[in-house]
CSV table of C-alpha atoms and ligand atoms in Angstrom, one decimal:
chain,number,residue,atom,x,y,z
N,3,UNK,CA,79.5,-4.9,45.8
N,4,UNK,CA,82.8,-3.4,44.6
N,5,UNK,CA,83.5,-3.1,40.9
N,6,UNK,CA,85.2,-6.2,39.4
N,7,UNK,CA,88.8,-6.1,38.3
N,8,UNK,CA,88.3,-6.9,34.6
N,9,UNK,CA,91.0,-9.1,33.1
N,10,UNK,CA,92.2,-9.9,29.6
N,11,UNK,CA,94.0,-13.2,29.5
N,12,UNK,CA,96.5,-13.9,26.7
N,13,UNK,CA,97.6,-17.5,26.5
N,14,UNK,CA,95.4,-20.4,27.3
N,15,UNK,CA,98.0,-23.2,27.6
N,16,UNK,CA,99.0,-25.0,30.8
N,17,UNK,CA,99.1,-21.9,32.9
N,18,UNK,CA,96.3,-19.9,31.2
N,19,UNK,CA,93.8,-22.8,31.6
N,20,UNK,CA,95.0,-23.2,35.2
N,21,UNK,CA,94.2,-19.6,35.9
N,22,UNK,CA,90.7,-20.0,34.6
N,23,UNK,CA,90.1,-23.1,36.7
N,24,UNK,CA,91.5,-21.5,39.8
N,25,UNK,CA,89.3,-18.3,39.4
N,26,UNK,CA,86.3,-20.6,38.8
N,27,UNK,CA,86.9,-22.9,41.8
N,28,UNK,CA,88.1,-20.3,44.3
N,29,UNK,CA,86.0,-17.4,43.1
N,30,UNK,CA,84.5,-16.6,46.4
N,31,UNK,CA,87.6,-16.6,48.5
N,32,UNK,CA,89.7,-14.9,45.9
N,33,UNK,CA,87.0,-12.2,45.6
N,34,UNK,CA,86.9,-11.8,49.4
N,35,UNK,CA,90.6,-11.5,49.7
N,36,UNK,CA,90.9,-9.1,46.7
N,37,UNK,CA,88.0,-7.0,48.1
N,38,UNK,CA,86.4,-7.2,44.6
N,39,UNK,CA,85.6,-10.0,42.1
N,40,UNK,CA,88.3,-10.9,39.6
N,41,UNK,CA,86.5,-11.3,36.3
N,42,UNK,CA,88.0,-12.5,33.0
N,43,UNK,CA,86.4,-10.6,30.1
N,44,UNK,CA,88.5,-11.5,27.1
N,45,UNK,CA,90.9,-14.3,26.1
N,46,UNK,CA,93.3,-15.0,23.3
N,47,UNK,CA,95.4,-17.9,22.0
N,48,UNK,CA,96.4,-19.2,18.6
N,49,UNK,CA,93.8,-21.9,18.1
N,50,UNK,CA,90.3,-21.0,18.9
N,51,UNK,CA,89.0,-24.5,18.3
N,52,UNK,CA,91.2,-26.3,20.8
N,53,UNK,CA,89.6,-27.9,23.7
N,54,UNK,CA,91.3,-26.6,26.8
N,55,UNK,CA,89.0,-28.3,29.4
N,56,UNK,CA,87.5,-25.0,30.5
N,57,UNK,CA,84.4,-23.1,29.4
N,58,UNK,CA,85.6,-20.2,27.2
N,59,UNK,CA,82.1,-19.2,25.9
N,60,UNK,CA,81.8,-16.7,28.7
N,61,UNK,CA,84.6,-14.6,27.4
N,62,UNK,CA,85.2,-12.5,24.3
N,63,UNK,CA,87.7,-14.2,22.0
N,64,UNK,CA,90.5,-11.9,20.5
N,65,UNK,CA,92.3,-13.0,17.5
N,66,UNK,CA,94.9,-10.4,18.0
N,67,UNK,CA,96.2,-10.6,21.5
N,68,UNK,CA,98.4,-7.6,21.1
N,69,UNK,CA,95.2,-5.4,20.8
N,70,UNK,CA,93.6,-6.7,24.0
N,71,UNK,CA,95.2,-3.9,26.1
N,72,UNK,CA,93.3,-1.2,24.2
N,73,UNK,CA,89.8,-2.6,25.1
N,74,UNK,CA,87.7,-0.2,27.2
N,75,UNK,CA,86.4,-3.1,29.3
N,76,UNK,CA,89.8,-4.3,30.4
N,77,UNK,CA,91.6,-3.1,33.5
N,78,UNK,CA,94.5,-5.6,33.7
N,79,UNK,CA,96.3,-7.9,31.2
N,80,UNK,CA,97.7,-11.3,32.1
N,81,UNK,CA,100.3,-12.5,29.7
N,82,UNK,CA,100.8,-16.3,29.7
N,83,UNK,CA,102.1,-16.8,26.2
N,84,UNK,CA,105.9,-17.0,26.7
N,85,UNK,CA,108.9,-15.9,24.6
N,86,UNK,CA,111.2,-13.1,25.5
N,87,UNK,CA,110.2,-11.0,22.4
N,88,UNK,CA,107.4,-11.3,19.8
N,89,UNK,CA,103.7,-10.9,20.7
N,90,UNK,CA,104.2,-11.3,24.4
N,91,UNK,CA,106.6,-8.3,24.5
N,92,UNK,CA,104.3,-6.3,22.2
N,93,UNK,CA,101.3,-7.0,24.4
N,94,UNK,CA,103.3,-6.1,27.5
N,95,UNK,CA,104.4,-2.8,26.1
N,96,UNK,CA,100.9,-2.0,24.7
N,97,UNK,CA,99.4,-2.8,28.2
N,98,UNK,CA,101.6,-0.4,30.0
N,99,UNK,CA,101.3,2.3,27.3
N,100,UNK,CA,97.5,2.1,27.8
N,101,UNK,CA,98.0,2.8,31.5
N,102,UNK,CA,97.0,-0.7,32.6
N,103,UNK,CA,98.8,-3.2,34.9
N,104,UNK,CA,100.4,-6.4,33.6
N,105,UNK,CA,100.8,-9.8,35.3
N,106,UNK,CA,103.1,-12.2,33.6
N,107,UNK,CA,104.7,-15.6,34.2
N,108,UNK,CA,107.3,-15.0,31.4
N,109,UNK,CA,110.8,-15.2,33.0
N,110,UNK,CA,112.5,-14.9,29.6
N,111,UNK,CA,110.7,-11.6,28.9
N,112,UNK,CA,111.4,-10.2,32.3
N,113,UNK,CA,115.0,-11.3,32.3
N,114,UNK,CA,115.6,-9.5,29.0
N,115,UNK,CA,113.2,-6.6,29.1
N,116,UNK,CA,112.1,-6.4,32.7
N,117,UNK,CA,114.0,-3.1,33.5
N,118,UNK,CA,112.5,-1.3,30.5
N,119,UNK,CA,109.0,-2.6,31.2
N,120,UNK,CA,109.4,-1.7,35.0
N,121,UNK,CA,110.6,1.7,34.0
N,122,UNK,CA,107.6,2.3,31.7
N,123,UNK,CA,105.2,0.9,34.4
N,124,UNK,CA,106.6,3.4,36.9
N,125,UNK,CA,106.2,6.3,34.5
N,126,UNK,CA,102.6,5.2,33.8
N,127,UNK,CA,101.9,4.5,37.5
N,128,UNK,CA,100.8,1.0,36.8
N,129,UNK,CA,101.7,-2.4,38.3
N,130,UNK,CA,104.1,-4.9,36.7
N,131,UNK,CA,104.0,-8.2,38.6
N,132,UNK,CA,105.7,-11.6,37.8
N,133,UNK,CA,105.5,-13.9,40.8
N,134,UNK,CA,105.0,-16.9,38.6
N,135,UNK,CA,108.1,-16.2,36.6
N,136,UNK,CA,110.4,-17.4,39.3
N,137,UNK,CA,109.9,-20.9,40.8
N,138,UNK,CA,106.3,-21.3,39.7
N,139,UNK,CA,104.0,-21.6,42.7
N,140,UNK,CA,106.6,-20.6,45.3
N,141,UNK,CA,106.0,-17.1,46.6
N,142,UNK,CA,109.7,-16.2,46.5
N,143,UNK,CA,109.4,-12.9,44.7
N,144,UNK,CA,106.9,-11.8,47.3
N,145,UNK,CA,109.0,-13.4,50.1
N,146,UNK,CA,112.2,-11.4,49.2
N,147,UNK,CA,110.4,-8.2,48.1
N,148,UNK,CA,108.1,-8.0,51.1
N,149,UNK,CA,108.7,-10.6,53.8
N,150,UNK,CA,112.5,-10.2,53.8
N,151,UNK,CA,112.4,-6.5,52.8
N,152,UNK,CA,114.0,-5.3,56.0
N,153,UNK,CA,117.2,-7.4,55.3
N,154,UNK,CA,120.4,-6.9,53.3
N,155,UNK,CA,120.3,-10.2,51.4
N,156,UNK,CA,123.8,-11.7,51.3
N,157,UNK,CA,123.3,-14.7,49.1
N,158,UNK,CA,120.6,-16.6,47.2
N,159,UNK,CA,120.9,-20.2,46.1
N,160,UNK,CA,118.2,-22.0,44.3
N,161,UNK,CA,117.0,-25.1,42.4
N,162,UNK,CA,115.2,-23.1,39.8
N,163,UNK,CA,114.5,-25.6,37.1
N,164,UNK,CA,112.1,-28.5,37.7
N,165,UNK,CA,113.1,-30.3,34.5
N,166,UNK,CA,116.8,-30.5,35.5
N,167,UNK,CA,116.0,-31.4,39.0
N,168,UNK,CA,113.7,-34.2,37.8
N,169,UNK,CA,116.4,-35.5,35.5
N,170,UNK,CA,119.2,-35.4,38.0
N,171,UNK,CA,117.2,-36.9,40.9
N,172,UNK,CA,115.8,-39.6,38.5
N,173,UNK,CA,119.4,-40.4,37.3
N,174,UNK,CA,120.3,-40.7,41.0
N,175,UNK,CA,117.4,-43.1,41.8
N,176,UNK,CA,117.7,-45.2,38.6
N,177,UNK,CA,121.3,-45.2,37.7
N,178,UNK,CA,120.3,-44.4,34.2
N,179,UNK,CA,122.2,-42.0,31.9
N,180,UNK,CA,121.3,-38.5,31.0
N,181,UNK,CA,119.8,-39.2,27.5
N,182,UNK,CA,117.5,-42.0,28.7
N,183,UNK,CA,116.2,-39.9,31.6
N,184,UNK,CA,115.7,-36.8,29.4
N,185,UNK,CA,113.6,-39.0,27.0
N,186,UNK,CA,111.6,-40.2,30.0
N,187,UNK,CA,111.1,-36.6,31.2
N,188,UNK,CA,109.8,-35.6,27.8
N,189,UNK,CA,107.4,-38.6,27.8
N,190,UNK,CA,106.1,-37.5,31.2
N,191,UNK,CA,105.7,-33.9,30.2
N,192,UNK,CA,108.5,-32.6,32.5
N,193,UNK,CA,110.6,-31.6,29.6
N,194,UNK,CA,109.8,-29.7,26.4
N,195,UNK,CA,110.3,-31.3,23.0
N,196,UNK,CA,113.2,-28.8,22.7
N,197,UNK,CA,114.7,-28.9,26.2
N,198,UNK,CA,117.6,-26.6,25.3
N,199,UNK,CA,116.6,-23.7,27.7
N,200,UNK,CA,116.1,-26.0,30.5
N,201,UNK,CA,119.1,-28.4,30.3
N,202,UNK,CA,121.6,-25.7,29.3
N,203,UNK,CA,120.7,-23.7,32.5
N,204,UNK,CA,119.3,-20.7,30.5
N,205,UNK,CA,115.8,-20.9,32.2
N,206,UNK,CA,117.4,-21.1,35.6
N,207,UNK,CA,119.7,-18.2,34.6
N,208,UNK,CA,116.5,-16.1,33.7
N,209,UNK,CA,115.1,-16.7,37.1
N,210,UNK,CA,118.4,-16.1,38.9
N,211,UNK,CA,118.8,-12.7,37.2
N,212,UNK,CA,115.3,-11.7,38.3
N,213,UNK,CA,116.0,-12.9,41.9
N,214,UNK,CA,119.3,-11.0,42.1
N,215,UNK,CA,117.7,-7.7,41.1
N,216,UNK,CA,115.1,-8.1,43.9
N,217,UNK,CA,117.5,-9.6,46.5
N,218,UNK,CA,120.4,-7.2,46.0
N,219,UNK,CA,118.8,-4.2,44.5
N,220,UNK,CA,121.0,-4.8,41.4
N,221,UNK,CA,120.2,-3.6,37.9
N,222,UNK,CA,119.1,-6.7,36.1
N,223,UNK,CA,121.7,-7.7,33.6
N,224,UNK,CA,121.0,-11.2,32.2
N,225,UNK,CA,124.3,-11.2,30.2
N,226,UNK,CA,126.2,-11.2,33.6
N,227,UNK,CA,124.8,-14.7,34.5
N,228,UNK,CA,127.2,-17.5,33.9
N,229,UNK,CA,125.2,-20.6,32.9
N,230,UNK,CA,126.3,-24.2,32.6
N,231,UNK,CA,123.8,-27.0,32.0
N,232,UNK,CA,123.6,-30.7,33.1
N,233,UNK,CA,124.0,-32.5,29.8
N,234,UNK,CA,127.6,-33.6,30.6
N,235,UNK,CA,126.7,-35.0,34.0
N,236,UNK,CA,127.0,-38.8,33.8
N,237,UNK,CA,125.4,-41.5,35.9
N,238,UNK,CA,129.0,-42.3,37.0
N,239,UNK,CA,129.4,-38.8,38.4
N,240,UNK,CA,126.2,-39.1,40.4
N,241,UNK,CA,127.4,-42.5,41.8
N,242,UNK,CA,130.8,-41.0,42.7
N,243,UNK,CA,129.2,-38.0,44.4
N,244,UNK,CA,126.8,-40.3,46.3
N,245,UNK,CA,129.8,-42.3,47.6
N,246,UNK,CA,131.3,-39.1,48.9
N,247,UNK,CA,128.0,-38.0,50.6
N,248,UNK,CA,126.7,-35.6,48.0
N,249,UNK,CA,123.9,-35.3,45.5
N,250,UNK,CA,124.3,-33.4,42.2
N,251,UNK,CA,121.8,-30.5,41.6
N,252,UNK,CA,121.7,-27.7,39.1
N,253,UNK,CA,122.0,-24.7,41.4
N,254,UNK,CA,121.6,-21.0,40.6
N,255,UNK,CA,123.7,-19.0,43.1
N,256,UNK,CA,124.2,-15.3,43.5
N,257,UNK,CA,125.9,-13.3,46.1
N,258,UNK,CA,127.6,-9.9,46.6
N,259,UNK,CA,131.0,-9.0,47.9
N,260,UNK,CA,132.7,-5.6,48.6
N,261,UNK,CA,134.2,-4.1,45.5
N,262,UNK,CA,137.8,-2.8,45.7
N,263,UNK,CA,136.8,0.8,45.1
N,264,UNK,CA,133.8,0.8,47.4
N,265,UNK,CA,130.3,-0.5,46.7
N,266,UNK,CA,129.6,-4.1,45.8
N,267,UNK,CA,130.2,-6.7,43.1
N,268,UNK,CA,127.8,-9.4,42.2
N,269,UNK,CA,128.5,-12.9,41.2
N,270,UNK,CA,125.7,-14.9,39.4
N,271,UNK,CA,126.1,-18.5,38.3
N,272,UNK,CA,124.1,-21.5,37.3
N,273,UNK,CA,126.1,-24.7,37.5
N,274,UNK,CA,125.6,-28.4,38.4
N,275,UNK,CA,127.0,-28.6,41.9
N,276,UNK,CA,127.7,-31.3,44.5
N,277,UNK,CA,125.4,-30.6,47.4
N,278,UNK,CA,126.2,-32.0,50.9
N,279,UNK,CA,123.6,-34.0,52.7
N,280,UNK,CA,123.2,-31.3,55.4
N,281,UNK,CA,122.4,-28.5,52.9
N,282,UNK,CA,118.7,-27.5,52.5
N,283,UNK,CA,118.8,-28.1,48.7
N,284,UNK,CA,120.1,-31.7,49.1
N,285,UNK,CA,116.6,-33.1,49.7
N,286,UNK,CA,114.8,-31.2,46.9
N,287,UNK,CA,113.9,-34.0,44.5
N,288,UNK,CA,111.9,-34.4,41.3
N,289,UNK,CA,110.3,-31.3,39.7
N,290,UNK,CA,110.4,-29.4,43.0
N,291,UNK,CA,112.1,-26.0,43.3
N,292,UNK,CA,113.6,-24.4,46.3
N,293,UNK,CA,115.4,-21.1,47.1
N,294,UNK,CA,117.6,-20.4,50.1
N,295,UNK,CA,118.3,-16.8,50.9
N,296,UNK,CA,120.6,-15.5,53.6
N,297,UNK,CA,119.4,-12.2,55.2
N,298,UNK,CA,121.5,-10.3,57.6
N,299,UNK,CA,118.8,-10.2,60.2
N,300,UNK,CA,116.4,-13.0,59.2
N,301,UNK,CA,119.2,-15.6,58.9
N,302,UNK,CA,118.7,-18.4,56.4
N,303,UNK,CA,115.3,-18.6,54.8
N,304,UNK,CA,114.1,-21.5,52.8
N,305,UNK,CA,111.3,-21.3,50.2
N,306,UNK,CA,110.2,-24.6,48.6
N,307,UNK,CA,107.4,-26.0,46.5
N,308,UNK,CA,106.2,-26.8,43.0
N,309,UNK,CA,108.2,-24.8,40.5
N,310,UNK,CA,105.9,-25.5,37.6
N,311,UNK,CA,102.5,-27.0,36.7
N,312,UNK,CA,99.1,-25.5,36.0
N,313,UNK,CA,97.9,-25.2,39.6
N,314,UNK,CA,101.0,-23.8,41.3
N,315,UNK,CA,101.8,-21.4,38.6
N,316,UNK,CA,98.1,-20.2,38.5
N,317,UNK,CA,98.2,-19.8,42.2
N,318,UNK,CA,101.1,-17.3,41.8
N,319,UNK,CA,99.5,-15.5,38.9
N,320,UNK,CA,96.3,-15.0,40.8
N,321,UNK,CA,98.1,-13.8,44.0
N,322,UNK,CA,99.5,-11.0,41.8
N,323,UNK,CA,96.0,-10.2,40.6
N,324,UNK,CA,94.8,-10.1,44.2
N,325,UNK,CA,97.6,-7.7,45.1
N,326,UNK,CA,96.6,-5.4,42.2
N,327,UNK,CA,93.0,-5.6,43.1
N,328,UNK,CA,93.9,-4.5,46.7
N,329,UNK,CA,95.9,-1.6,45.3
N,330,UNK,CA,99.2,-3.2,46.6
N,331,UNK,CA,101.6,-2.8,43.8
N,332,UNK,CA,104.9,-1.0,44.4
N,333,UNK,CA,108.1,-1.1,42.3
N,334,UNK,CA,108.5,-4.4,40.4
N,335,UNK,CA,112.0,-5.0,41.7
N,336,UNK,CA,111.5,-3.7,45.2
N,337,UNK,CA,113.0,-0.3,44.5
N,338,UNK,CA,112.4,2.1,41.5
N,339,UNK,CA,114.5,1.1,38.5
N,340,UNK,CA,116.6,4.3,38.8
N,341,UNK,CA,117.7,3.2,42.3
N,342,UNK,CA,118.8,-0.2,41.2
N,343,UNK,CA,122.7,-0.3,41.4
N,344,UNK,CA,124.6,-1.3,38.2
N,345,UNK,CA,126.9,-3.8,40.1
N,346,UNK,CA,130.1,-4.9,38.4
N,347,UNK,CA,130.5,-8.7,38.1
N,348,UNK,CA,132.8,-10.2,40.8
N,349,UNK,CA,135.9,-12.2,39.7
N,350,UNK,CA,134.8,-15.9,39.8
N,351,UNK,CA,138.5,-16.9,39.6
N,352,UNK,CA,139.3,-15.5,43.0
N,353,UNK,CA,136.4,-17.3,44.8
N,354,UNK,CA,137.7,-20.2,46.8
N,355,UNK,CA,136.0,-23.5,47.3
N,356,UNK,CA,136.3,-27.3,47.0
N,357,UNK,CA,135.6,-28.8,43.5
N,358,UNK,CA,134.8,-32.2,42.0
N,359,UNK,CA,136.7,-32.7,38.7
N,360,UNK,CA,136.0,-35.7,36.4
N,361,UNK,CA,138.4,-36.6,33.6
N,362,UNK,CA,137.5,-39.0,30.8
N,363,UNK,CA,140.9,-40.5,29.8
N,364,UNK,CA,142.3,-43.0,27.5
N,365,UNK,CA,143.2,-46.3,29.2
N,366,UNK,CA,147.0,-46.3,29.0
N,367,UNK,CA,149.9,-45.9,31.4
N,368,UNK,CA,151.0,-42.5,32.6
N,369,UNK,CA,147.7,-40.7,32.3
N,370,UNK,CA,147.2,-40.3,36.0
N,371,UNK,CA,150.7,-39.0,36.4
N,372,UNK,CA,150.1,-36.4,33.7
N,373,UNK,CA,146.9,-35.2,35.4
N,374,UNK,CA,148.4,-35.1,38.9
N,375,UNK,CA,151.5,-33.2,37.6
N,376,UNK,CA,149.1,-30.5,36.1
N,377,UNK,CA,147.3,-30.2,39.4
N,378,UNK,CA,150.6,-29.9,41.2
N,379,UNK,CA,152.0,-27.3,38.8
N,380,UNK,CA,148.8,-25.2,39.0
N,381,UNK,CA,148.8,-25.4,42.8
N,382,UNK,CA,145.7,-27.6,43.1
N,383,UNK,CA,145.8,-30.0,46.0
N,384,UNK,CA,144.0,-33.3,45.5
N,385,UNK,CA,141.9,-34.4,48.5
N,386,UNK,CA,140.7,-37.7,47.2
N,387,UNK,CA,140.9,-39.5,43.9
N,388,UNK,CA,138.6,-42.2,42.5
N,389,UNK,CA,139.5,-44.1,39.3
N,390,UNK,CA,136.8,-46.1,37.8
N,391,UNK,CA,138.1,-49.5,36.4
N,392,UNK,CA,138.3,-49.9,32.7
N,393,UNK,CA,135.2,-51.2,31.1
N,394,UNK,CA,136.9,-52.8,28.1
N,395,UNK,CA,140.5,-53.2,26.9
N,396,UNK,CA,141.8,-49.9,25.6
N,397,UNK,CA,138.5,-48.2,26.5
N,398,UNK,CA,137.8,-45.0,28.3
N,399,UNK,CA,138.3,-44.6,32.0
N,400,UNK,CA,136.8,-42.0,34.3
N,401,UNK,CA,139.1,-40.4,36.9
N,402,UNK,CA,137.2,-38.4,39.4
N,403,UNK,CA,138.7,-36.3,42.1
N,404,UNK,CA,137.8,-33.9,44.9
N,405,UNK,CA,140.3,-31.1,45.3
N,406,UNK,CA,141.0,-29.1,48.5
N,407,UNK,CA,139.6,-25.6,49.0
N,408,UNK,CA,141.4,-23.2,46.8
N,409,UNK,CA,141.0,-20.3,44.3
N,410,UNK,CA,138.9,-21.4,41.3
N,411,UNK,CA,141.6,-19.9,39.0
N,412,UNK,CA,144.0,-22.6,40.0
N,413,UNK,CA,141.6,-25.3,38.8
N,414,UNK,CA,141.2,-23.3,35.5
N,415,UNK,CA,145.0,-23.2,35.2
N,416,UNK,CA,145.4,-27.0,35.7
N,417,UNK,CA,142.8,-27.7,33.0
N,418,UNK,CA,144.6,-25.2,30.7
N,419,UNK,CA,147.8,-27.2,31.2
N,420,UNK,CA,146.0,-30.3,30.2
N,421,UNK,CA,144.4,-28.7,27.1
N,422,UNK,CA,145.3,-30.6,24.0
N,423,UNK,CA,146.5,-33.6,25.9
N,424,UNK,CA,146.0,-36.8,24.0
N,425,UNK,CA,145.3,-38.6,27.2
N,426,UNK,CA,142.0,-36.8,27.6
N,427,UNK,CA,139.1,-38.2,25.5
N,428,UNK,CA,136.6,-35.4,26.4
N,429,UNK,CA,136.8,-32.0,28.1
N,430,UNK,CA,137.0,-32.5,31.9
N,431,UNK,CA,133.8,-31.6,34.0
N,432,UNK,CA,134.3,-29.4,37.0
N,433,UNK,CA,131.5,-29.1,39.6
N,434,UNK,CA,131.8,-27.0,42.7
N,435,UNK,CA,131.0,-28.5,46.1
N,436,UNK,CA,128.6,-26.4,48.1
N,437,UNK,CA,129.4,-25.6,51.7
N,438,UNK,CA,126.8,-27.1,54.1
A,742,NAP,N1,104.0,-24.4,32.5
A,742,NAP,C1,104.5,-24.0,33.6
A,742,NAP,O1,104.4,-24.8,34.6
A,742,NAP,C2,105.1,-22.6,33.8
A,742,NAP,C3,105.6,-22.3,35.1
A,742,NAP,C4,106.1,-21.0,35.3
A,742,NAP,C5,106.1,-20.1,34.3
A,742,NAP,N2,105.6,-20.5,33.0
A,742,NAP,C6,105.5,-19.5,32.0
A,742,NAP,O2,104.2,-19.2,31.6
A,742,NAP,C7,104.1,-18.9,30.3
A,742,NAP,C8,103.1,-19.8,29.6
A,742,NAP,O3,103.5,-21.1,29.8
A,742,NAP,P1,102.6,-22.4,29.4
A,742,NAP,O4,103.4,-23.6,30.0
A,742,NAP,O5,101.2,-22.2,29.8
A,742,NAP,O6,102.8,-22.4,27.9
A,742,NAP,P2,101.8,-23.2,26.8
A,742,NAP,O7,101.1,-24.3,27.4
A,742,NAP,O8,102.7,-23.5,25.6
A,742,NAP,O9,100.8,-22.1,26.4
A,742,NAP,C9,101.1,-21.0,25.7
A,742,NAP,C10,99.8,-20.3,25.2
A,742,NAP,O10,100.1,-19.2,24.4
A,742,NAP,C11,99.4,-19.2,23.2
A,742,NAP,N3,100.2,-18.6,22.1
A,742,NAP,C12,101.5,-19.0,21.8
A,742,NAP,N4,101.9,-18.1,20.7
A,742,NAP,C13,100.9,-17.3,20.5
A,742,NAP,C14,100.7,-16.3,19.6
A,742,NAP,N5,101.6,-15.9,18.7
A,742,NAP,N6,99.5,-15.7,19.6
A,742,NAP,C15,98.5,-16.0,20.5
A,742,NAP,N7,98.7,-16.9,21.4
A,742,NAP,C16,99.8,-17.6,21.4
A,742,NAP,C17,99.2,-20.7,22.9
A,742,NAP,O11,98.0,-20.8,22.0
A,742,NAP,P3,97.5,-22.3,21.5
A,742,NAP,O12,97.1,-22.9,22.8
A,742,NAP,O13,96.3,-22.0,20.8
A,742,NAP,O14,98.6,-22.9,20.9
A,742,NAP,C18,98.9,-21.2,24.3
A,742,NAP,O15,97.6,-21.1,24.7
A,742,NAP,C19,105.5,-18.9,29.7
A,742,NAP,O16,106.1,-17.6,29.8
A,742,NAP,C20,106.2,-19.9,30.7
A,742,NAP,O17,107.6,-19.7,30.7
A,742,NAP,C21,105.1,-21.7,32.8
């Protein structure tokens, strides 16, 4: 029998306990596929007394998780604690410095420190793997890094945050407004008590930055990702979009374009978008995640599945462990860190497309004329306009419009012309309309 791969497991929450359950239940097949048993030897979390529904008596308990990497009986560390910095990062650095491989589900840490960790892992000749960090149980890191490795990837689009997708698809089904559905999502465990990272698009931006590095061979630069969240999307927007044949989804999209002086430029954005019925992301509902990648030889690839949860995320973590046990590691981001290209950001203003714009306006004469005049002066051509009837005398009215394809900067200019207008009762909401 081959020697076991001996694992230290830091973090025994949703994912950590899921990994223990998976390794218990699938021990034989995992061992057969890995070519050796995967054996947890030490665990760590904050509260030793907490019942996690799994038998921890088999493992050594470590109060200080950052010291786990130095143990002689540990070959690999699995970090399932979370947080971009703090003890998770200390443990990651310690692990690599000890010449041991690291598996993590921590997208925040990889988005902020992934390059430095990958560089250290390359120098130490150890594996750094993070399949579970992007889209939970979906093998999209592996899919792009290995399955699609022969392609130049032209674009990546994804529904990368299950909480937002649950909220938007529930708003669509129930007609309820954002705040009510968020509370429901929190009660069901689909949203954190502090949902800021999810609803402001930051979590999706972490994942998009990681995918971009792998897909385009770009030096990961989280600061380049433009993120807008879903908190300003109203039930009325969803109803208007539906009338027009669209659903609203929080979509992370990244693509490359030729740079003027040669090379490529990269655009990475997370925004609520109108998705047409024929688009593969239009039917991704509830907490499901999906990624669509366009390869120059493979054509369009669709990866879809559970983006979170103990089972799916544990599945991704253990797949990484199996790769390491088999000796299949390779550079974390497909190519060595030194070969990743520092791509300049593309100019979003020059991108053309159709947009949905919703104004919240005071119910008084002349408002519509003021808006359409700003559109005309900025060179934005209105394709269709929907004005929702007033709800009460003198109350607020929603004016939603779809504008013809044109450069994004013209829409920005129209909104600039309307800045400070007393007719608008809230900042307008612009959502791009994805091409089918
Ligand atoms: N949940 C998902 O579906 C999912 C999906 C993909 C990726 N991820 C990522 O996986 C990681 C873990 O997520 P999770 O949902 O499992 O989180 P979680 O349920 O909150 O579990 C976190 C674990 O880390 C422990 N911990 C926290 N701070 C610690 C500290 N300072 N020292 C020692 N232990 C500490 C906690 O200990 P106690 O239990 O004692 O409090 C807990 O066991 C995160 O990076 C997350 O982004 C999660």
